[in-house]
Coordinates of C-alpha atoms in Angstrom, one line a residue:
Chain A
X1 CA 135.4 -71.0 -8.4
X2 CA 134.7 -71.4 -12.3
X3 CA 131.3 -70.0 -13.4
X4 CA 132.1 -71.5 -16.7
X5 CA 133.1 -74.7 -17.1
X6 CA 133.8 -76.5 -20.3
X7 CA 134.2 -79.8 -19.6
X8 CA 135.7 -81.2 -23.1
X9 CA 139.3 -80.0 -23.5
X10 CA 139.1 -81.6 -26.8
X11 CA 136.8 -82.7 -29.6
X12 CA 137.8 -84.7 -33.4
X13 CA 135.0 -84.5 -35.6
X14 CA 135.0 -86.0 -39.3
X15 CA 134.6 -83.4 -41.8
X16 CA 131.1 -83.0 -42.7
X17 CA 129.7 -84.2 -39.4
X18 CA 128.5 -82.4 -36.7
X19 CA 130.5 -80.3 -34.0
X20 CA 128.6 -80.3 -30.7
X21 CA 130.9 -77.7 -27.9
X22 CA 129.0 -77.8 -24.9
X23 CA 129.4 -75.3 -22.2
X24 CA 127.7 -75.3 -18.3
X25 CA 127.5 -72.4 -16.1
X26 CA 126.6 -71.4 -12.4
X27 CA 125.9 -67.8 -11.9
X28 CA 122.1 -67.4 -12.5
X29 CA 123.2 -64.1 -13.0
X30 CA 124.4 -64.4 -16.7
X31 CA 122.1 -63.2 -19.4
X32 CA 124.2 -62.9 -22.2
X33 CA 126.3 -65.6 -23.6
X34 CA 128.7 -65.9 -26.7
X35 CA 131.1 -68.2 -28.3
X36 CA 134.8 -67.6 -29.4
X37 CA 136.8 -69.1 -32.2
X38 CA 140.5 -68.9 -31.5
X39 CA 143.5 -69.9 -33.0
X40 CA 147.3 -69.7 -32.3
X41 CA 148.4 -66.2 -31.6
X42 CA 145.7 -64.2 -32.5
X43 CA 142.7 -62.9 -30.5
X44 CA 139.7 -64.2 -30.3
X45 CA 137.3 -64.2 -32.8
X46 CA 133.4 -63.7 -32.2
X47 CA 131.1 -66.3 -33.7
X48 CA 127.7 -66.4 -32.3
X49 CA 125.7 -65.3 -29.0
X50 CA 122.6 -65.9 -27.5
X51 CA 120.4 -63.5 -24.9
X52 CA 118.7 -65.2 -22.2
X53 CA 115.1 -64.7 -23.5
X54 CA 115.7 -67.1 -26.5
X55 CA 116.8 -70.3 -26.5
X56 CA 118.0 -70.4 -29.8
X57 CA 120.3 -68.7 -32.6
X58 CA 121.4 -69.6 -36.1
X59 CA 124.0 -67.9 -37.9
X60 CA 125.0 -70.2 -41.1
X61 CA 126.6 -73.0 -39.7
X62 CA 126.4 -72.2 -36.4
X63 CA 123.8 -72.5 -34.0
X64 CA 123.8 -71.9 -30.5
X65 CA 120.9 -73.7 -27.6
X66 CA 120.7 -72.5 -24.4
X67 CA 118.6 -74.6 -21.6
X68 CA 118.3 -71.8 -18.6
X69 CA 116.7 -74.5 -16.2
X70 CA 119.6 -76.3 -17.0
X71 CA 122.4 -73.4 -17.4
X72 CA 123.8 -75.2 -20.0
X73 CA 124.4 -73.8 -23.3
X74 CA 125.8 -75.6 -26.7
X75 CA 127.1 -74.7 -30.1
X76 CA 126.6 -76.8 -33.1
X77 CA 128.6 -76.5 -36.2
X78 CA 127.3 -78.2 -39.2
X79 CA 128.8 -79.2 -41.8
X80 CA 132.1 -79.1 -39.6
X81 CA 135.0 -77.9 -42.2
X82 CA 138.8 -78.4 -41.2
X83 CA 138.9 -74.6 -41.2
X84 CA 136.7 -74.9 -38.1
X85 CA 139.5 -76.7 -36.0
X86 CA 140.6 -74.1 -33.6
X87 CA 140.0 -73.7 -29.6
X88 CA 136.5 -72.2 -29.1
X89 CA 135.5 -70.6 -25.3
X90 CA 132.5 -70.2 -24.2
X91 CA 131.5 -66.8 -22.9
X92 CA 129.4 -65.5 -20.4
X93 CA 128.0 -61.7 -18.9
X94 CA 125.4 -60.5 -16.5
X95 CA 124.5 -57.0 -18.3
X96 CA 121.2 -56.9 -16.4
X97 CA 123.1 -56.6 -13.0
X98 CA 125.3 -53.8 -14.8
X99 CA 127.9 -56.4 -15.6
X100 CA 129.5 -56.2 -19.3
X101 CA 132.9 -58.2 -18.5
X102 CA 132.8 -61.6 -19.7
X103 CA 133.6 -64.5 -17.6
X104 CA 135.4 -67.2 -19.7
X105 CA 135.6 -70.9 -19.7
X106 CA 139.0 -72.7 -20.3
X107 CA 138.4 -73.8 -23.6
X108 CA 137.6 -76.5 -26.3
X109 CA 140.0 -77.4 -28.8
X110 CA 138.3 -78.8 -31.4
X111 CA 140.0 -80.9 -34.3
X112 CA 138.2 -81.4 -37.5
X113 CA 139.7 -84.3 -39.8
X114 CA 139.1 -84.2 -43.2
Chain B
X1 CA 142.2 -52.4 -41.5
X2 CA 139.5 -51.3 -39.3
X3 CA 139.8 -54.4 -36.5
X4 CA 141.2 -53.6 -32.7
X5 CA 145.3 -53.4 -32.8
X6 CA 147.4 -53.6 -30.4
X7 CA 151.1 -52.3 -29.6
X8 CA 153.3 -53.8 -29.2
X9 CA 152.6 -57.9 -30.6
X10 CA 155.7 -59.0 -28.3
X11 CA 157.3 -57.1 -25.0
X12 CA 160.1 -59.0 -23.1
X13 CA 161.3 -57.1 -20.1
X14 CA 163.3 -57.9 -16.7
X15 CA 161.8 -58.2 -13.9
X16 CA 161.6 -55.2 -11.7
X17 CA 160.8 -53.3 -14.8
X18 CA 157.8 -51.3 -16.2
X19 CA 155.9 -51.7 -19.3
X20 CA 152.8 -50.0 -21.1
X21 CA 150.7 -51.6 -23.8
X22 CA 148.6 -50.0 -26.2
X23 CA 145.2 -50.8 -27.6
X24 CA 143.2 -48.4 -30.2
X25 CA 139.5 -50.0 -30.6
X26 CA 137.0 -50.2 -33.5
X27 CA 136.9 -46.3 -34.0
X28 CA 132.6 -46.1 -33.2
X29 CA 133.0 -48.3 -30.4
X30 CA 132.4 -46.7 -26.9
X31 CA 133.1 -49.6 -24.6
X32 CA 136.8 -50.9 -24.1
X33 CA 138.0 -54.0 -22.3
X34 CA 141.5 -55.4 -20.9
X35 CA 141.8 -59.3 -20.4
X36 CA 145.1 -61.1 -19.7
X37 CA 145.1 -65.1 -20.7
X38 CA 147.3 -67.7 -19.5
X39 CA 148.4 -70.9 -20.8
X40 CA 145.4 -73.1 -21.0
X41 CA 143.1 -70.9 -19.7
X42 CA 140.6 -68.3 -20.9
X43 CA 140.5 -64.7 -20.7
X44 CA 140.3 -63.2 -17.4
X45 CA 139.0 -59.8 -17.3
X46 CA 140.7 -56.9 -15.8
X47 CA 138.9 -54.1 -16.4
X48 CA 136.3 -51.6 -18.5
X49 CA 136.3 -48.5 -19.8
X50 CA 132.8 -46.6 -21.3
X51 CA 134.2 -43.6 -23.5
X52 CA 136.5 -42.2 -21.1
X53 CA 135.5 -44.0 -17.6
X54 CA 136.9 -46.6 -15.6
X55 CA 133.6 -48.8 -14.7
X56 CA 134.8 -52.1 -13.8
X57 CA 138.0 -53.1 -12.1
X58 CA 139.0 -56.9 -11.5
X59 CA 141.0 -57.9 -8.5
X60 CA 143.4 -59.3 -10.7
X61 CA 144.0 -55.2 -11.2
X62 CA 146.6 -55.3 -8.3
X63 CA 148.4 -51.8 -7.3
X64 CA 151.2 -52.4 -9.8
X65 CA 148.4 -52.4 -13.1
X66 CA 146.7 -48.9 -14.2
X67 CA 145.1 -48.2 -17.2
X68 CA 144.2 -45.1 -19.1
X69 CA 141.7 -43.9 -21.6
X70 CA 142.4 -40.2 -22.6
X71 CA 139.4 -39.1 -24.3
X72 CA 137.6 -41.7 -25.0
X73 CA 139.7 -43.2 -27.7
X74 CA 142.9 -45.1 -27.8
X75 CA 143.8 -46.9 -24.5
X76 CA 147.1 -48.2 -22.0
X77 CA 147.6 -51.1 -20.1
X78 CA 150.8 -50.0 -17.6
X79 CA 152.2 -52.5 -15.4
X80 CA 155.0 -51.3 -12.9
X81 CA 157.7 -53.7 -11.3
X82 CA 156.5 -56.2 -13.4
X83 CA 157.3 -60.0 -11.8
X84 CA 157.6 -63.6 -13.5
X85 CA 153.5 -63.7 -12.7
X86 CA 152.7 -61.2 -15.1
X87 CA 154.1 -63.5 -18.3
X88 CA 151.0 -64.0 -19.7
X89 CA 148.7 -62.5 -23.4
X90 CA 147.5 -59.6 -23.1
X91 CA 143.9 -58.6 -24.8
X92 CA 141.7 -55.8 -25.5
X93 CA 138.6 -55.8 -26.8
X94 CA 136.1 -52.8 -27.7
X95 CA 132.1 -52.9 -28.1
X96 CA 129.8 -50.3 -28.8
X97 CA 127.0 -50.3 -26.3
X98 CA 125.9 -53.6 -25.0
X99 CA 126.7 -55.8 -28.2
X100 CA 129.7 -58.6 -28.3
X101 CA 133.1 -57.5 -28.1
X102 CA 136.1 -57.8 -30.6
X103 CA 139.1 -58.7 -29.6
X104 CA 142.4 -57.6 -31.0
X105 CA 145.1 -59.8 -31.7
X106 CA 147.2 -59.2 -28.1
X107 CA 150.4 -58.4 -26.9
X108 CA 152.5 -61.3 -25.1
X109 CA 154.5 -60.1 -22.4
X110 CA 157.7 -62.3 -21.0
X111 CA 158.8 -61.2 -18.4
X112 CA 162.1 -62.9 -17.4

């Protein structure tokens, strides 16, 4: 049973262009969401999260939306740089039920041609 | 370097055999994680510590896995009569209070 799903295994983007990862969940549960940049043997790296009272948050190139009603969230990356090609997970916790593990989704490798 | 390290990067054991991992977090962080990942999947939590307590378990956390946090600080991932199933990356992560966590780079474990 996957709580996060994201359903893109893999995304090519021209440089300059937009990046759209997108990234559904099921547990009504989860209040807190993030987003993951990672590339070959190294952790993951932290890039952006989102609380469920806001449906929006920029961070330089990044921005993530979150649609509750929906429980669907998305990251954008604009301009998309070939630095930016890496796998990114989506990441989701339900601290207001006491929860503070996150629950993963498999992943988005995203390739960014220049 | 102030990041979340891990000891060792690479373990390759037999099976039958035990290992321990290490993880020392961001030093102000009180909240420390263990996640193992698999080939094409993502993280899978195992479990928590805040300071020096054991919160959270996962079910993944079977009888063979324990994990330690003397004093609040540095932290060990053992796993005893370890089996092919255990081959996998192994991640920790610290946070202080309820913000995002920061992963350290891992330790891969074969177990052959």
């Amino acid at each position: 049973d996957q709580q996060v799903k994201q359903n893109s295994p893999s995304l090519s983007v021209q440089e300059g262009r937009i990046s759209i990862l997108n990234c559904d969940y099921t547990n009504s549960m989860f209040d807190y969401f993030l987003w993951y940049k990672k590339y070959p043997a190294e952790g993951p790296t932290f890039l952006i999260s989102i609380s469920s009272i806001k449906d929006k948050n920029e961070d330089g190139r990044f921005t993530v939306f979150l649609n509750k009603s929906a429980k669907h969230l998305s990251l954008h990356i604009v301009p998309s740089q070939p630095g930016d090609s890496a796998v990114y997970f989506c990441a989701a916790s339900a601290q207001g039920a006491g929860s503070y593990q996150l629950t993963f989704g498999k992943g988005t490798k995203l390739s960014v041609i220049p | 370097d102030t990041g979340v390290s891990q000891n060792p990067r690479h373990k390759i054991t037999k099976r039958g055999q035990n290992v321990t991992f290490r993880c020392d977090p961001i030093s102000e962080h009180n909240r420390l994680y263990w996640y193992r990942q698999t080939l094409g999947q993502g993280p899978e939590f195992l479990t928590y510590f805040q300071n020096e307590a054991q919160l959270e378990k996962s079910r993944l956390l079977s009888d063979r896995f324990s994990a330690e946090r003397p004093k609040g600080s540095f932290s060990t991932l053992e796993i005893q009569r370890t089996e092919q199933g255990d081959s996998a990356m192994y991640l920790c992560a610290s946070s202080f209070g309820l913000l995002e966590q920061y992963f350290g780079p891992g330790t891969r474990l074969t177990v052959t």
